[in-house]
Tab-separated table of C-alpha atoms and ligand atoms in Angstrom:
chain	number	residue	atom	x	y	z
R	4	MET	CA	-170.336	-88.126	104.863
R	5	THR	CA	-170.812	-87.199	108.468
R	6	MET	CA	-170.464	-83.636	109.439
R	7	VAL	CA	-169.092	-84.293	112.922
R	8	LEU	CA	-166.297	-86.290	114.571
R	9	THR	CA	-166.895	-88.030	117.724
R	10	HIS	CA	-164.268	-89.264	120.308
R	11	LEU	CA	-164.505	-90.654	123.918
R	12	CYS	CA	-161.495	-90.730	126.063
R	13	ASP	CA	-161.151	-90.883	129.919
R	14	ASP	CA	-164.920	-90.684	130.166
R	15	ILE	CA	-164.960	-87.418	128.218
R	16	GLY	CA	-167.046	-87.351	125.012
R	17	THR	CA	-166.154	-84.918	122.176
R	18	ILE	CA	-168.328	-83.850	119.388
R	19	ILE	CA	-166.211	-81.897	116.673
R	20	MET	CA	-168.295	-79.940	114.113
R	21	ASN	CA	-166.375	-80.615	111.014
R	22	ASN	CA	-167.672	-78.838	108.013
R	23	PRO	CA	-164.991	-76.218	107.115
R	24	GLU	CA	-166.265	-75.468	103.723
R	25	ARG	CA	-169.467	-74.192	105.049
R	26	LEU	CA	-168.162	-72.952	108.309
R	27	ASN	CA	-170.030	-75.392	110.424
R	28	VAL	CA	-173.359	-74.234	109.408
R	29	LEU	CA	-176.109	-75.899	111.380
R	30	SER	CA	-177.801	-77.504	108.535
R	31	SER	CA	-180.299	-80.299	109.122
R	32	LYS	CA	-177.487	-82.820	108.248
R	33	MET	CA	-175.133	-81.328	110.632
R	34	VAL	CA	-177.689	-81.261	113.381
R	35	ASP	CA	-178.804	-84.882	112.600
R	36	ASP	CA	-175.141	-86.015	112.944
R	37	MET	CA	-174.805	-83.981	116.177
R	38	LEU	CA	-177.956	-85.498	117.622
R	39	GLN	CA	-176.635	-88.986	116.805
R	40	ALA	CA	-173.181	-88.215	118.366
R	41	LEU	CA	-174.927	-86.974	121.599
R	42	ASP	CA	-177.067	-89.895	121.896
R	43	GLN	CA	-174.174	-92.411	121.297
R	44	LEU	CA	-172.172	-90.642	124.034
R	45	GLU	CA	-175.048	-90.420	126.426
R	46	LYS	CA	-175.546	-94.165	126.087
R	47	GLY	CA	-171.891	-94.907	126.447
R	48	ARG	CA	-169.386	-94.295	129.174
R	49	ALA	CA	-169.252	-90.449	128.799
R	50	ARG	CA	-169.596	-88.437	131.963
R	51	VAL	CA	-169.125	-85.052	130.409
R	52	ILE	CA	-169.221	-83.885	126.719
R	53	VAL	CA	-167.213	-81.181	124.911
R	54	ILE	CA	-168.588	-79.573	121.755
R	55	ARG	CA	-166.048	-77.921	119.619
R	56	ALA	CA	-165.076	-76.989	116.039
R	57	TYR	CA	-162.411	-78.458	113.945
R	58	GLU	CA	-158.800	-77.406	114.840
R	59	GLY	CA	-158.021	-73.840	114.061
R	60	ALA	CA	-161.527	-72.832	112.974
R	61	LYS	CA	-162.149	-69.072	112.410
R	62	VAL	CA	-165.765	-69.664	112.598
R	63	TRP	CA	-167.025	-71.978	115.399
R	64	SER	CA	-170.387	-72.168	113.521
R	65	SER	CA	-172.079	-69.770	111.189
R	66	GLY	CA	-175.531	-70.573	112.645
R	67	HIS	CA	-178.681	-71.842	111.035
R	68	ASP	CA	-178.327	-72.789	107.500
R	69	ILE	CA	-179.973	-69.822	105.598
R	70	ASN	CA	-180.580	-72.009	102.622
R	71	GLU	CA	-182.948	-73.996	104.802
R	72	LEU	CA	-185.027	-71.127	106.228
R	73	PRO	CA	-188.618	-71.601	105.171
R	74	VAL	CA	-189.914	-69.236	102.509
R	75	SER	CA	-192.033	-66.274	103.870
R	76	GLY	CA	-195.246	-66.907	105.634
R	77	ARG	CA	-193.955	-69.808	107.660
R	78	ASP	CA	-192.289	-69.737	110.976
R	79	PRO	CA	-188.540	-69.758	110.417
R	80	LEU	CA	-187.797	-71.500	113.788
R	81	PRO	CA	-190.691	-73.919	114.521
R	82	TYR	CA	-190.552	-76.285	117.510
R	83	ASP	CA	-189.355	-79.152	115.289
R	84	ASP	CA	-186.641	-77.096	113.417
R	85	PRO	CA	-183.429	-78.927	113.486
R	86	LEU	CA	-181.680	-76.076	115.388
R	87	GLU	CA	-184.455	-75.966	117.965
R	88	THR	CA	-184.168	-79.804	118.427
R	89	ILE	CA	-180.473	-79.750	119.063
R	90	LEU	CA	-180.801	-76.772	121.581
R	91	ARG	CA	-183.465	-78.893	123.615
R	92	SER	CA	-181.261	-82.063	123.314
R	93	ILE	CA	-178.299	-80.237	124.857
R	94	GLN	CA	-180.293	-78.443	127.527
R	95	ALA	CA	-181.931	-81.769	128.462
R	96	SER	CA	-178.908	-84.014	128.315
R	97	PRO	CA	-178.132	-85.776	131.691
R	98	LEU	CA	-174.406	-85.024	130.922
R	99	PRO	CA	-172.714	-81.735	131.499
R	100	VAL	CA	-171.861	-80.142	128.092
R	101	ILE	CA	-168.903	-77.711	127.649
R	102	ALA	CA	-168.748	-75.482	124.590
R	103	MET	CA	-164.961	-75.107	123.682
R	104	ILE	CA	-165.239	-71.887	121.559
R	105	GLU	CA	-162.746	-70.599	119.069
R	106	GLY	CA	-163.571	-68.111	116.373
R	107	GLY	CA	-166.983	-66.562	115.523
R	108	VAL	CA	-170.308	-67.743	116.629
R	109	TRP	CA	-173.248	-66.674	114.471
R	110	GLY	CA	-176.908	-66.619	114.908
R	111	GLY	CA	-178.568	-69.804	116.157
R	112	ALA	CA	-175.034	-71.088	116.892
R	113	CYS	CA	-174.916	-68.535	119.773
R	114	ASP	CA	-177.972	-70.223	121.192
R	115	LEU	CA	-176.342	-73.573	120.674
R	116	ALA	CA	-173.217	-72.341	122.634
R	117	LEU	CA	-175.464	-70.873	125.416
R	118	SER	CA	-177.480	-74.224	125.619
R	119	CYS	CA	-174.160	-75.762	126.789
R	120	ASP	CA	-173.641	-75.715	130.679
R	121	ILE	CA	-170.003	-74.318	130.519
R	122	LEU	CA	-168.516	-71.905	127.919
R	123	ILE	CA	-164.891	-71.637	127.472
R	124	GLY	CA	-163.639	-69.180	124.740
R	125	SER	CA	-160.468	-67.508	123.617
R	126	PRO	CA	-159.489	-63.845	122.784
R	127	GLY	CA	-160.481	-62.938	119.228
R	128	GLY	CA	-163.615	-65.004	119.355
R	129	SER	CA	-167.209	-63.328	119.228
R	130	LEU	CA	-170.797	-64.071	119.515
R	131	THR	CA	-173.073	-62.362	116.915
R	132	MET	CA	-176.917	-62.565	117.144
R	133	THR	CA	-178.166	-62.074	113.553
R	134	PRO	CA	-181.939	-62.337	113.491
R	135	ALA	CA	-182.377	-58.571	112.931
R	136	LYS	CA	-179.799	-58.894	110.113
R	137	ILE	CA	-182.063	-61.255	108.249
R	138	SER	CA	-185.369	-60.227	109.474
R	139	VAL	CA	-185.993	-63.352	111.614
R	140	PRO	CA	-188.339	-62.778	114.701
R	141	TYR	CA	-186.326	-65.358	116.625
R	142	ASN	CA	-188.669	-67.161	119.206
R	143	ALA	CA	-189.882	-67.122	122.726
R	144	SER	CA	-187.763	-69.931	124.186
R	145	GLY	CA	-184.523	-68.558	122.439
R	146	ILE	CA	-185.223	-64.899	123.630
R	147	LEU	CA	-185.995	-66.184	127.198
R	148	HIS	CA	-182.690	-68.198	127.147
R	149	PHE	CA	-180.718	-65.138	126.169
R	150	ILE	CA	-182.483	-62.906	128.887
R	151	GLY	CA	-181.906	-65.671	131.503
R	152	ILE	CA	-178.118	-65.851	130.826
R	153	MET	CA	-177.102	-62.283	129.962
R	154	GLY	CA	-179.885	-60.046	131.394
R	155	ILE	CA	-182.405	-57.870	129.356
R	156	ASN	CA	-180.027	-54.992	128.252
R	157	ILE	CA	-177.255	-57.176	126.830
R	158	ALA	CA	-179.787	-59.501	125.204
R	159	LYS	CA	-181.497	-56.314	123.571
R	160	GLU	CA	-178.086	-54.879	122.411
R	161	MET	CA	-177.082	-58.265	120.811
R	162	PHE	CA	-180.415	-58.763	119.117
R	163	PHE	CA	-180.992	-55.040	118.079
R	164	SER	CA	-177.419	-54.342	116.866
R	165	ALA	CA	-176.465	-57.716	115.333
R	166	GLU	CA	-172.956	-56.554	116.159
R	167	PRO	CA	-170.270	-59.096	117.519
R	168	LEU	CA	-169.941	-59.305	121.200
R	169	SER	CA	-166.208	-59.892	121.919
R	170	ALA	CA	-165.040	-62.927	123.865
R	171	GLU	CA	-163.309	-60.587	126.126
R	172	ARG	CA	-166.604	-58.664	126.855
R	173	ALA	CA	-168.581	-61.933	127.038
R	174	GLU	CA	-166.379	-63.284	129.744
R	175	LYS	CA	-166.568	-59.994	131.593
R	176	LEU	CA	-170.381	-60.303	131.557
R	177	GLY	CA	-170.280	-63.840	132.813
R	178	ILE	CA	-171.556	-65.342	129.525
R	179	LEU	CA	-168.319	-67.216	129.057
R	180	ASN	CA	-167.064	-69.083	132.095
R	181	HIS	CA	-163.482	-68.767	131.052
R	182	LEU	CA	-161.480	-66.766	128.532
R	183	VAL	CA	-158.229	-68.750	127.618
R	184	PRO	CA	-155.484	-68.165	125.156
R	185	VAL	CA	-156.157	-70.123	122.043
R	186	ASP	CA	-153.072	-72.354	122.388
R	187	GLU	CA	-154.054	-73.258	125.975
R	188	LEU	CA	-157.900	-73.630	125.124
R	189	GLU	CA	-157.961	-77.391	124.540
R	190	HIS	CA	-155.795	-78.295	127.530
R	191	PHE	CA	-157.760	-75.995	129.922
R	192	THR	CA	-161.052	-77.524	128.535
R	193	TYR	CA	-160.203	-81.052	128.943
R	194	GLU	CA	-158.554	-80.479	132.357
R	195	LEU	CA	-161.906	-79.040	133.577
R	196	ALA	CA	-163.792	-81.821	131.810
R	197	GLY	CA	-161.619	-84.468	133.578
R	198	LYS	CA	-162.362	-83.019	137.037
R	199	ILE	CA	-166.049	-82.987	136.343
R	200	ALA	CA	-165.835	-86.581	135.031
R	201	LYS	CA	-164.562	-87.764	138.460
R	202	ASN	CA	-167.493	-86.484	140.303
R	203	SER	CA	-170.839	-88.142	141.044
R	204	PRO	CA	-172.774	-88.480	137.681
R	205	LEU	CA	-176.112	-88.983	139.436
R	206	SER	CA	-175.596	-85.859	141.469
R	207	ILE	CA	-174.523	-83.849	138.536
R	208	LYS	CA	-177.447	-84.992	136.433
R	209	VAL	CA	-179.936	-84.198	139.173
R	210	ILE	CA	-178.404	-80.740	139.918
R	211	LYS	CA	-178.326	-79.869	136.180
R	212	GLU	CA	-182.061	-80.716	135.751
R	213	GLN	CA	-182.917	-78.883	139.027
R	214	ILE	CA	-181.052	-75.738	137.803
R	215	CYS	CA	-182.928	-75.935	134.415
R	216	LEU	CA	-186.174	-76.331	136.183
R	217	LEU	CA	-185.717	-73.642	138.717
R	218	ALA	CA	-183.921	-71.156	136.391
R	219	GLY	CA	-187.039	-71.195	134.236
R	220	ALA	CA	-188.124	-68.258	136.614
R	221	HIS	CA	-191.789	-69.458	136.579
R	222	PRO	CA	-193.861	-69.945	139.602
R	223	LEU	CA	-193.178	-73.581	140.562
R	224	SER	CA	-196.111	-75.751	139.716
R	225	PRO	CA	-196.871	-78.666	142.050
R	226	HIS	CA	-195.592	-81.044	139.448
R	227	THR	CA	-192.259	-79.103	139.193
R	228	PHE	CA	-191.899	-79.022	143.034
R	229	GLU	CA	-192.506	-82.665	143.383
R	230	ARG	CA	-190.200	-83.491	140.315
R	231	VAL	CA	-187.508	-81.632	141.970
R	232	GLN	CA	-187.936	-83.371	145.326
R	233	GLY	CA	-188.068	-86.781	143.557
R	234	LEU	CA	-184.862	-85.979	141.654
R	235	ARG	CA	-183.109	-85.002	144.886
R	236	ARG	CA	-184.286	-88.222	146.562
R	237	LEU	CA	-182.821	-90.152	143.703
R	238	VAL	CA	-179.367	-88.977	144.860
R	239	TYR	CA	-179.625	-89.022	148.566
R	240	ASP	CA	-181.054	-92.571	148.436
R	241	SER	CA	-178.236	-93.642	145.990
R	242	SER	CA	-175.176	-95.928	146.875
R	243	ASP	CA	-173.034	-93.083	145.235
R	244	TYR	CA	-174.216	-90.684	147.933
R	245	ALA	CA	-172.999	-93.015	150.631
R	246	GLU	CA	-169.827	-93.719	148.733
R	247	GLY	CA	-169.099	-89.906	148.228
R	248	ILE	CA	-169.359	-89.472	151.925
R	249	ASN	CA	-167.393	-92.772	152.970
R	250	ALA	CA	-164.671	-92.038	150.458
R	251	PHE	CA	-164.166	-88.458	151.812
R	252	LEU	CA	-164.074	-89.821	155.388
R	253	ALA	CA	-161.613	-92.539	154.378
R	254	LYS	CA	-159.381	-89.989	152.529
R	255	ARG	CA	-159.625	-91.907	149.125
R	256	ALA	CA	-161.058	-91.155	145.729
R	257	PRO	CA	-164.695	-92.014	145.368
R	258	LEU	CA	-165.694	-94.739	142.911
R	259	PHE	CA	-169.143	-93.528	141.604
R	260	LEU	CA	-171.331	-96.059	139.762
R	261	GLY	CA	-174.085	-93.852	138.798
R	262	GLU	CA	-176.645	-95.618	141.073
T	19	YXS	O1	-170.545	-68.843	98.762
T	19	YXS	P1	-170.246	-70.294	99.189
T	19	YXS	O2	-171.159	-71.316	98.460
T	19	YXS	O3	-168.834	-70.769	99.277
T	19	YXS	O4	-170.774	-70.442	100.695
T	19	YXS	C1	-170.339	-69.405	101.719
T	19	YXS	C2	-171.425	-68.872	102.522
T	19	YXS	O5	-172.598	-68.667	101.708
T	19	YXS	C3	-171.669	-70.160	103.443
T	19	YXS	N1	-172.279	-69.716	104.588
T	19	YXS	C4	-173.649	-70.119	104.989
T	19	YXS	N2	-174.531	-70.758	104.118
T	19	YXS	C5	-175.728	-70.865	104.767
T	19	YXS	N3	-176.126	-70.402	106.010
T	19	YXS	C6	-175.168	-69.703	106.810
T	19	YXS	N4	-175.470	-69.320	107.962
T	19	YXS	C7	-173.903	-69.567	106.300
T	19	YXS	N5	-172.771	-68.965	106.577
T	19	YXS	C8	-171.812	-69.198	105.602
T	19	YXS	O6	-170.316	-70.561	103.637
T	19	YXS	C9	-169.453	-70.342	102.665
T	19	YXS	C10	-168.305	-69.548	103.175
T	19	YXS	O7	-168.782	-68.299	103.742
T	19	YXS	P2	-168.118	-66.864	103.345
T	19	YXS	O8	-167.506	-66.795	102.041
T	19	YXS	O9	-169.189	-65.811	103.820
T	19	YXS	O10	-167.044	-66.869	104.535
T	19	YXS	P3	-166.395	-65.610	105.156
T	19	YXS	O11	-165.176	-66.090	105.995
T	19	YXS	O12	-166.124	-64.613	104.127
T	19	YXS	O13	-167.490	-64.988	106.177
T	19	YXS	C11	-167.739	-65.962	107.259
T	19	YXS	C12	-169.144	-65.236	107.822
T	19	YXS	C13	-169.511	-66.127	109.012
T	19	YXS	C14	-168.853	-63.762	108.481
T	19	YXS	C15	-170.151	-65.134	106.782
T	19	YXS	O14	-170.209	-66.524	106.115
T	19	YXS	C16	-171.528	-64.861	107.221
T	19	YXS	O15	-171.915	-63.736	107.708
T	19	YXS	N6	-172.392	-65.986	107.323
T	19	YXS	C17	-173.771	-65.879	107.741
T	19	YXS	C18	-173.719	-65.722	109.283
T	19	YXS	C19	-175.166	-65.666	109.802
T	19	YXS	O16	-175.910	-64.601	109.554
T	19	YXS	N7	-175.650	-66.623	110.486
T	19	YXS	C20	-177.142	-66.612	110.923
T	19	YXS	C21	-177.858	-67.549	110.097
T	19	YXS	S1	-179.468	-67.368	110.605
T	19	YXS	C22	-179.731	-68.071	112.115
T	19	YXS	O17	-178.797	-68.482	112.613
T	19	YXS	C23	-181.032	-67.760	112.747
T	19	YXS	C24	-182.129	-68.071	111.828
T	19	YXS	S2	-181.158	-66.299	113.452
T	19	YXS	O18	-180.701	-65.364	112.347
T	19	YXS	O19	-182.557	-66.018	113.838
T	19	YXS	O20	-180.214	-66.185	114.560
């Protein structure tokens, strides 16, 4: 039985985490199903993806499946851990991914939400980082991810206190892009997704990867610099680039073909 529901409508893909009994715990089965859904949407007509919980969820996701944490003596978050795999897949996806968040987000599910490109939450929601609660060391890529998004002091408070960070505070801190009343959350999310879906997929794909590469805050290696230049050339050499300019000058909607 699949743990996720997948939809595609108006070029907007949706992945719904759908395991109410276990509060959308990120078990290896849930992650496998999410990876399959992501792959299917990336290969299809989707131009933007929304990741959300089932309707009315009090918990968006309860994080890594504690039952699947390895016994002592082994790294609880190794590179090939299911959670780490889905985080990298979302970050590396050529499509913009929006996290539509209602309810509580726990542990590794916070990293999942933060791996999305845009986060939209609603009052009453919260983000709780739990490693210190279950004596998990977390890991370098995850910690760097938090520092890059929220700064060192807030990251320390989240990790050290393991206390919920309210959606209201997360929005003030710029962690959430938008805070929307829960009864408007779906409409607001899909309206934004629709606007993104109308723009040049090639340009968005290339800008997303450039942001990811440059936000790494590491000195640019020659490889990275040349990769960034090659990515940019992909777009300004494309017919979509000419189409975007011609459509604007002709005062008509652009028809982007992704090439
Ligand atoms: O007792 P049953 O069998 O019905 O199962 C219960 C919970 O045990 C189960 N469940 C989980 N099972 C495995 N791993 C989880 N993360 C997990 N979360 C929940 O789901 C059933 C319903 O949960 P219950 O009865 O506690 O619901 P509740 O409404 O009273 O409380 C909701 C929560 C989310 C406050 C509570 O379930 C909870 O605190 N869950 C654990 C949240 C957590 O610590 N997540 C972090 C997991 S570790 C992780 O993500 C990383 C390794 S790290 O820590 O490094 O970030």
